[in-house]
Structure formats: structure tokens, C-alpha cells
Short mmCIF file of C-alpha atoms in Angstrom, two decimals:
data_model
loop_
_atom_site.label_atom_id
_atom_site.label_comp_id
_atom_site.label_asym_id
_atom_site.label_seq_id
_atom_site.Cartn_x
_atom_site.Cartn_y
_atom_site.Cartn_z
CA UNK A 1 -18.94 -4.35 -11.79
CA UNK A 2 -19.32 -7.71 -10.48
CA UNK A 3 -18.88 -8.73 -6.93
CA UNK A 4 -18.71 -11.91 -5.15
CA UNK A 5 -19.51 -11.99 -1.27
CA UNK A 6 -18.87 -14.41 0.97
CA UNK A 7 -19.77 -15.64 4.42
CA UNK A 8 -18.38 -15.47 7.39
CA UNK A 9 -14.73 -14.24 7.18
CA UNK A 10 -13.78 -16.97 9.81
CA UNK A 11 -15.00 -20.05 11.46
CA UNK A 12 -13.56 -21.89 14.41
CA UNK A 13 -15.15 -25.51 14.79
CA UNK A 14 -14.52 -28.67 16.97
CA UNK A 15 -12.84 -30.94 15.05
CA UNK A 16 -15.98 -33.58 14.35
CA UNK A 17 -18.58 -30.36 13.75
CA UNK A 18 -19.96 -29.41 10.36
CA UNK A 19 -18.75 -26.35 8.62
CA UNK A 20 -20.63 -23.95 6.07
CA UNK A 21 -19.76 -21.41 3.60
CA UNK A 22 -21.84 -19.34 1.89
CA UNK A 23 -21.19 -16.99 -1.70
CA UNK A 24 -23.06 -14.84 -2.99
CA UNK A 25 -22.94 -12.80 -6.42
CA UNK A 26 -24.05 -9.48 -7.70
CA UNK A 27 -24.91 -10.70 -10.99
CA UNK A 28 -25.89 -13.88 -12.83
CA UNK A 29 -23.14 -16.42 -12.71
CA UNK A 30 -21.99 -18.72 -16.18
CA UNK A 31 -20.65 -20.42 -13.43
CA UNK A 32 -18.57 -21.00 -9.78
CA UNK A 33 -15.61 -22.97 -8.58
CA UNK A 34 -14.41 -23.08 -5.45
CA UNK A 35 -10.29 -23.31 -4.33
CA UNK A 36 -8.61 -24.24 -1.00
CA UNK A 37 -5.55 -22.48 0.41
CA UNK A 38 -3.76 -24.27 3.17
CA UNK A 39 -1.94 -22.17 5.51
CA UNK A 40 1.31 -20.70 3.66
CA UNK A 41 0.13 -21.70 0.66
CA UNK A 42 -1.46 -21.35 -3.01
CA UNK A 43 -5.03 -21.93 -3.91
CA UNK A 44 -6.00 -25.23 -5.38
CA UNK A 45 -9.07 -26.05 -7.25
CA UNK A 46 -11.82 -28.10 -5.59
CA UNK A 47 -14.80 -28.26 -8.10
CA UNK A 48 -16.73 -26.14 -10.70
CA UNK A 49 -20.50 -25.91 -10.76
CA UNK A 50 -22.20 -24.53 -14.00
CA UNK A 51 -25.84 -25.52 -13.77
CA UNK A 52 -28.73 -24.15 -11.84
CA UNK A 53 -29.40 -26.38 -8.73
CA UNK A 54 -26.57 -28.33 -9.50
CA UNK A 55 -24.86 -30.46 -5.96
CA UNK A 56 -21.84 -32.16 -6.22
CA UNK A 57 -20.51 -34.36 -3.37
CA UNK A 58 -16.52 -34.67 -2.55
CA UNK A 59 -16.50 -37.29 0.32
CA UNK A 60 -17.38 -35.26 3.25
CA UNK A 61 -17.71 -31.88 1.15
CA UNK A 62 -20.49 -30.67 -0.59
CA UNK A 63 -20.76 -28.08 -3.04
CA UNK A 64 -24.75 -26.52 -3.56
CA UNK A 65 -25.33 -23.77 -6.85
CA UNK A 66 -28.20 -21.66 -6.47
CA UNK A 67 -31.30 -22.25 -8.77
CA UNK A 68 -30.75 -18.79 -9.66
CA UNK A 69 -26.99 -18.79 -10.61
CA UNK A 70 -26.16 -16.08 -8.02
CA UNK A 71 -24.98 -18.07 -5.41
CA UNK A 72 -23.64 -21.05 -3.76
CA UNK A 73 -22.57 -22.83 -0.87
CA UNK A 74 -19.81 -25.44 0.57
CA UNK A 75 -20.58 -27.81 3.40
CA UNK A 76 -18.45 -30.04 4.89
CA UNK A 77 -19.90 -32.70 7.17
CA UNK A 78 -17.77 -33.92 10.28
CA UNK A 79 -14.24 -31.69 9.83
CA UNK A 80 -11.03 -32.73 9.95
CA UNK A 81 -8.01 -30.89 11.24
CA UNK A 82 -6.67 -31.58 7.66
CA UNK A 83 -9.48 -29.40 6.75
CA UNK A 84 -7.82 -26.53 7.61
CA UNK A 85 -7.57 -23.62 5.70
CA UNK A 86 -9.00 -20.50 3.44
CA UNK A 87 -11.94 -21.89 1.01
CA UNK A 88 -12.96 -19.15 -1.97
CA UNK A 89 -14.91 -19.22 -4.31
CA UNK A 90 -14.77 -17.92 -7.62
CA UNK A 91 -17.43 -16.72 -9.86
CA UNK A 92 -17.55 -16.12 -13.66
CA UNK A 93 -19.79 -14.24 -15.86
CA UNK A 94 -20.85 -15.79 -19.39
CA UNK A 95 -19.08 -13.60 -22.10
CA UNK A 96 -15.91 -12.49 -19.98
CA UNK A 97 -12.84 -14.96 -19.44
CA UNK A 98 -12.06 -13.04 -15.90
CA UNK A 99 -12.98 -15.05 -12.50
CA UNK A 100 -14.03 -12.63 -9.52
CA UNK A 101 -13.00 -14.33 -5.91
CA UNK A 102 -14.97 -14.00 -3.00
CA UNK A 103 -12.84 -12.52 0.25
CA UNK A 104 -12.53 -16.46 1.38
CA UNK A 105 -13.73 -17.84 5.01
CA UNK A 106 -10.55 -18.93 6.82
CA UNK A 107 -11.59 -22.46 8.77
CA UNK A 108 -9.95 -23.49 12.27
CA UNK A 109 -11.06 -27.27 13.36
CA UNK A 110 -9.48 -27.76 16.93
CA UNK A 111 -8.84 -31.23 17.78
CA UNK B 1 5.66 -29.92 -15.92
CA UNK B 2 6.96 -27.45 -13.40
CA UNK B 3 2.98 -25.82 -13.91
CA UNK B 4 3.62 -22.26 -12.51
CA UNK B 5 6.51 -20.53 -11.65
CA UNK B 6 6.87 -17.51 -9.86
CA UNK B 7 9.76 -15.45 -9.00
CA UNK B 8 11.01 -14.56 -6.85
CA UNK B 9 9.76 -15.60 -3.80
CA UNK B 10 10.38 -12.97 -1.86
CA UNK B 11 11.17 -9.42 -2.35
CA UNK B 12 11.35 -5.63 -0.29
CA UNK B 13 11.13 -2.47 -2.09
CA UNK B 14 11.57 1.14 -1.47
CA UNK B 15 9.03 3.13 -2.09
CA UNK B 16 9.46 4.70 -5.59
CA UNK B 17 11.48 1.75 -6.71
CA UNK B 18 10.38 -0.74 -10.07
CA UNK B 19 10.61 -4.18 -9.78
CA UNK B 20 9.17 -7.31 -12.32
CA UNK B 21 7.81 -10.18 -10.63
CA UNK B 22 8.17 -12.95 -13.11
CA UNK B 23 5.75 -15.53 -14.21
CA UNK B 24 6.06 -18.99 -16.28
CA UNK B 25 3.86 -21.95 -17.12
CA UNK B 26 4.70 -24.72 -19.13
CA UNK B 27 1.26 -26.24 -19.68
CA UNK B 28 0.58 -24.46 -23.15
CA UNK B 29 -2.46 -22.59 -21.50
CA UNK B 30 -3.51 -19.57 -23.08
CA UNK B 31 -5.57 -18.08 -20.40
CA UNK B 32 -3.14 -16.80 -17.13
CA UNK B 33 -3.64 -13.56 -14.87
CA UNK B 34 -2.45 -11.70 -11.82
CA UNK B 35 -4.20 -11.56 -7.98
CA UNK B 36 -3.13 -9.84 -5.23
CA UNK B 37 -4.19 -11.44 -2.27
CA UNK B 38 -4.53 -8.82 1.17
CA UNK B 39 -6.00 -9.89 4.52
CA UNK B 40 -9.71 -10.45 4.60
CA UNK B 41 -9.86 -8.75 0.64
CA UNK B 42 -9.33 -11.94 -1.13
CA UNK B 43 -7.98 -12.41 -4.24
CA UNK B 44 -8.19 -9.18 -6.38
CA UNK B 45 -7.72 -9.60 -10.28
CA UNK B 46 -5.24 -7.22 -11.27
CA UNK B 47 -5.06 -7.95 -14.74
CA UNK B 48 -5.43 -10.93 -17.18
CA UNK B 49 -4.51 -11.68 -20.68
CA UNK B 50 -6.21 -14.62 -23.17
CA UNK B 51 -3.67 -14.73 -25.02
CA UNK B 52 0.29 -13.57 -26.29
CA UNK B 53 -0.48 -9.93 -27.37
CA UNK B 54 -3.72 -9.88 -25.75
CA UNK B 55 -4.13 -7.79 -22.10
CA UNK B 56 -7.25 -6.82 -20.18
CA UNK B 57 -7.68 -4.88 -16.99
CA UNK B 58 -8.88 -6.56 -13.66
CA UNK B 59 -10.48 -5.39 -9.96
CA UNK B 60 -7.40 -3.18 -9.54
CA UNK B 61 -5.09 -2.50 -12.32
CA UNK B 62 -3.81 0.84 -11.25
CA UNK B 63 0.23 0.70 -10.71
CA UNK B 64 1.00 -2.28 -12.48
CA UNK B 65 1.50 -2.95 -16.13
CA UNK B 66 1.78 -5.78 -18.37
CA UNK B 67 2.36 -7.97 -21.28
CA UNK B 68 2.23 -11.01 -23.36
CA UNK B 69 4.90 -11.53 -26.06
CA UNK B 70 4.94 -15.27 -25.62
CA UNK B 71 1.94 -18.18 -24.25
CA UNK B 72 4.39 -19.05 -21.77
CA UNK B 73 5.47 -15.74 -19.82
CA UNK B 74 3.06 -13.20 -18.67
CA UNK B 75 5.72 -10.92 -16.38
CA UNK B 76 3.72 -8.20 -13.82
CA UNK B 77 5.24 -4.23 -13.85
CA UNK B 78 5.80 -2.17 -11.13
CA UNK B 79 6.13 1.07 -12.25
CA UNK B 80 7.01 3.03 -8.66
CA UNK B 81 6.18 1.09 -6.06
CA UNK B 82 4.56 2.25 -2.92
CA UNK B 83 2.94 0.85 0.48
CA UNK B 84 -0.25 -0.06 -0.38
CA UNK B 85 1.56 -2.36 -3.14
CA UNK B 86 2.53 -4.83 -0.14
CA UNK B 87 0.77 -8.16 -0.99
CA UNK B 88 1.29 -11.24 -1.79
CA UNK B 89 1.27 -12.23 -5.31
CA UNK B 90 -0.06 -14.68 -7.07
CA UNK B 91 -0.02 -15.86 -11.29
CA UNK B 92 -2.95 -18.33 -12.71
CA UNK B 93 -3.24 -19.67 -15.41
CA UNK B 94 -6.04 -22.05 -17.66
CA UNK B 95 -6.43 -23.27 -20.58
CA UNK B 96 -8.89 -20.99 -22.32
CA UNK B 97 -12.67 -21.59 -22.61
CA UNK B 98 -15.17 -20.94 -25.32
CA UNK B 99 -15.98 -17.67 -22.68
CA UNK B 100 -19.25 -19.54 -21.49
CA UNK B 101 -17.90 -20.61 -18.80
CA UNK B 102 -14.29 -20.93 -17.49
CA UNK B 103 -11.53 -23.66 -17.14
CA UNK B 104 -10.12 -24.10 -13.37
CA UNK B 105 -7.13 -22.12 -12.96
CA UNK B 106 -3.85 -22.96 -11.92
CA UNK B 107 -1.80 -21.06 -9.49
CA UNK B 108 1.69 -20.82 -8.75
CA UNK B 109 3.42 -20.46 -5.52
CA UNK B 110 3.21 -16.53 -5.24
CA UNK B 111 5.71 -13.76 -4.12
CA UNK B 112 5.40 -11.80 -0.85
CA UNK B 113 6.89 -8.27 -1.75
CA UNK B 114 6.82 -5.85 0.86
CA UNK B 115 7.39 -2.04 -0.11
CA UNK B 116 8.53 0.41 2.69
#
């Protein structure tokens, strides 16, 4: 079935140091959104990428989709401590309503 | 809009005990689903339905049923509860897609059930 990876578990940064997260899927994506979870709480949507190569910039976050559809990345220049918090993302196959998560990278920015 | 709601909150079982953990949303969507989220797993699709009378099975269905009599309600079954049960819980929900691609879903606040 499909499976999304994702890379690294956990991250501990300086507060002012970039931070990079990296998904991978076992199959061709229809397409990948990523979510946020603050400590303590729910996961909230960031952003949805559908086509191959496709960047999209939020302020100091930037999402990357993989000219192949199989995997993706989220960058965030210069972190904030508001930054905190689990990032997944979720991919979804063309034909099938479900959305697979990836096991999330949990970020730390010290101050 | 209240969006999702999920109750309760909070809840402890005994092992071999049922239980429902309620879910609502008020935004007319026709797409919402269950995740278990565990410690480094993620969130694991448990099962998801597209619309009222309309179920599929997820990741890991086994141990929990449901169903879909209305859009808004889409309640998650315990049958007999046991250890490996203890998660945290969490309903989406979306408005539903032409299956190309997928709408952004919409979570609600999620129950921590513990099962000893």
C-alpha cells in the first residue's frame, strides 16, 4: 500500500538557523499538503502542491514538489521560536479520496 | 461554525470495555475520517467515509467500526478496547474532491483515551 516517509523524526535548531524537512512517497503522488501541529494541539493546513516541480513560498517557508511527484520538501529560512512544532505532510494518490501522513519531524528552535 | 467537534476530550478505559468517541462538523463537508496519532508513527488513517452511507477502511482499521447515517456525524466504535488502543484521536474532515486530487482537511481538537 502506499507509504509516506519522512525525514528526520526531530530537529533542534538555534533560533535564527534554517530548518529542512524532507517526504518521500512510495508511489506517484496526485498530490501533497503539508499541516503544522503546535505542541498540545491539532494539525492545521499549511499548503497543497499538485504539480510536478511546483515551489510555493509562505514568508519564510518554502514548500518544493518533486519533478517526479514522489516527494517533497519544506524549508524554512531563519526560524522562529513561534515555529515550533510537528510539520507532516500528507500525500494523496489520484483515484482514492484517502490522505497517507508522513510520521512528522518535531522542530525545537532555542532562543 | 464550530468546524469540528470532538468528544470527549478525554477518556480511560478498561480493557475489554466499548466506548464511542463522537464526531461533528458543521461545514456541510462530505469527505471526514479518523487518525490515530502515536509517538513517532504519525497520523494513521483508521477509516474514512465520502459520504452518509458510504465507509472505507484506512492504515489500521482493525478494532474500530463505523458509520455514516448523516453528512454531519461520523461517530468512531470501539468494540473491546485494549492497550494498544491508547492514542490520541483525531476526526477530519473536507469537502470532497473530484478524487484527482484532495481538498485540505480539517481537524478537530482530538480525544486522548487511554485503555488500561
Amino acid at each position: 500500500g502506499q507509504q509516506v516517509m519522512q525525514i528526520p523524526q526531530y530537529q533542534h535548531v538555534q533560533e535564527g538557523e534554517d530548518f529542512t524537512t524532507y517526504c518521500n512517497s512510495s508511489t506517484t503522488l496526485s498530490n501533497i499538503q503539508w499541516y503544522k501541529q503546535r505542541p498540545g494541539g491539532h494539525p492545521v493546513f499549511l499548503i497543497q502542491l499538485v504539480k510536478s516541480g511546483e515551489v510555493k513560498k509562505q514568508k519564510r517557508l518554502t514548500f518544493q514538489f518533486g519533478e517526479a511527484k514522489k516527494n517533497s520538501s519544506l524549508h524554512i529560512t531563519a526560524t522562529q521560536t513561534t515555529d515550533v512544532g510537528t510539520y507532516f505532510c500528507a500525500g494523496g494518490a489520484s483515484g482514492y479520496n484517502k490522505l497517507i501522513f508522513g510520521a512528522g519531524t518535531r522542530l525545537a528552535v532555542h532562543p | 461554525n464550530a468546524g469540528v467537534t470532538q468528544t470527549p476530550k478525554f477518556q480511560v478505559l478498561k480493557t475489554g470495555q466499548s466506548m464511542t468517541l463522537q464526531c461533528a462538523q458543521d461545514m456541510n463537508h462530505e469527505y471526514m475520517s479518523w487518525y490515530r496519532q502515536d509517538p513517532g508513527m504519525g497520523l494513521r488513517l483508521i477509516h474514512y467515509s465520502v459520504g452518509a452511507g458510504i465507509t472505507d477502511q484506512g492504515e489500521v482499521p482493525n478494532g474500530y467500526n463505523v458509520s455514516r447515517s448523516t453528512t454531519e456525524d461520523f461517530p468512531l466504535r470501539l468494540l473491546s478496547a485494549a492497550p494498544s488502543q491508547t492514542s490520541v484521536y483525531f476526526c477530519a474532515s473536507s469537502s470532497r474532491s473530484d478524487t484527482t486530487t484532495n481538498e485540505k482537511l480539517f481537524f478537530g481538537s482530538g480525544t486522548q483515551l487511554s485503555v488500561l
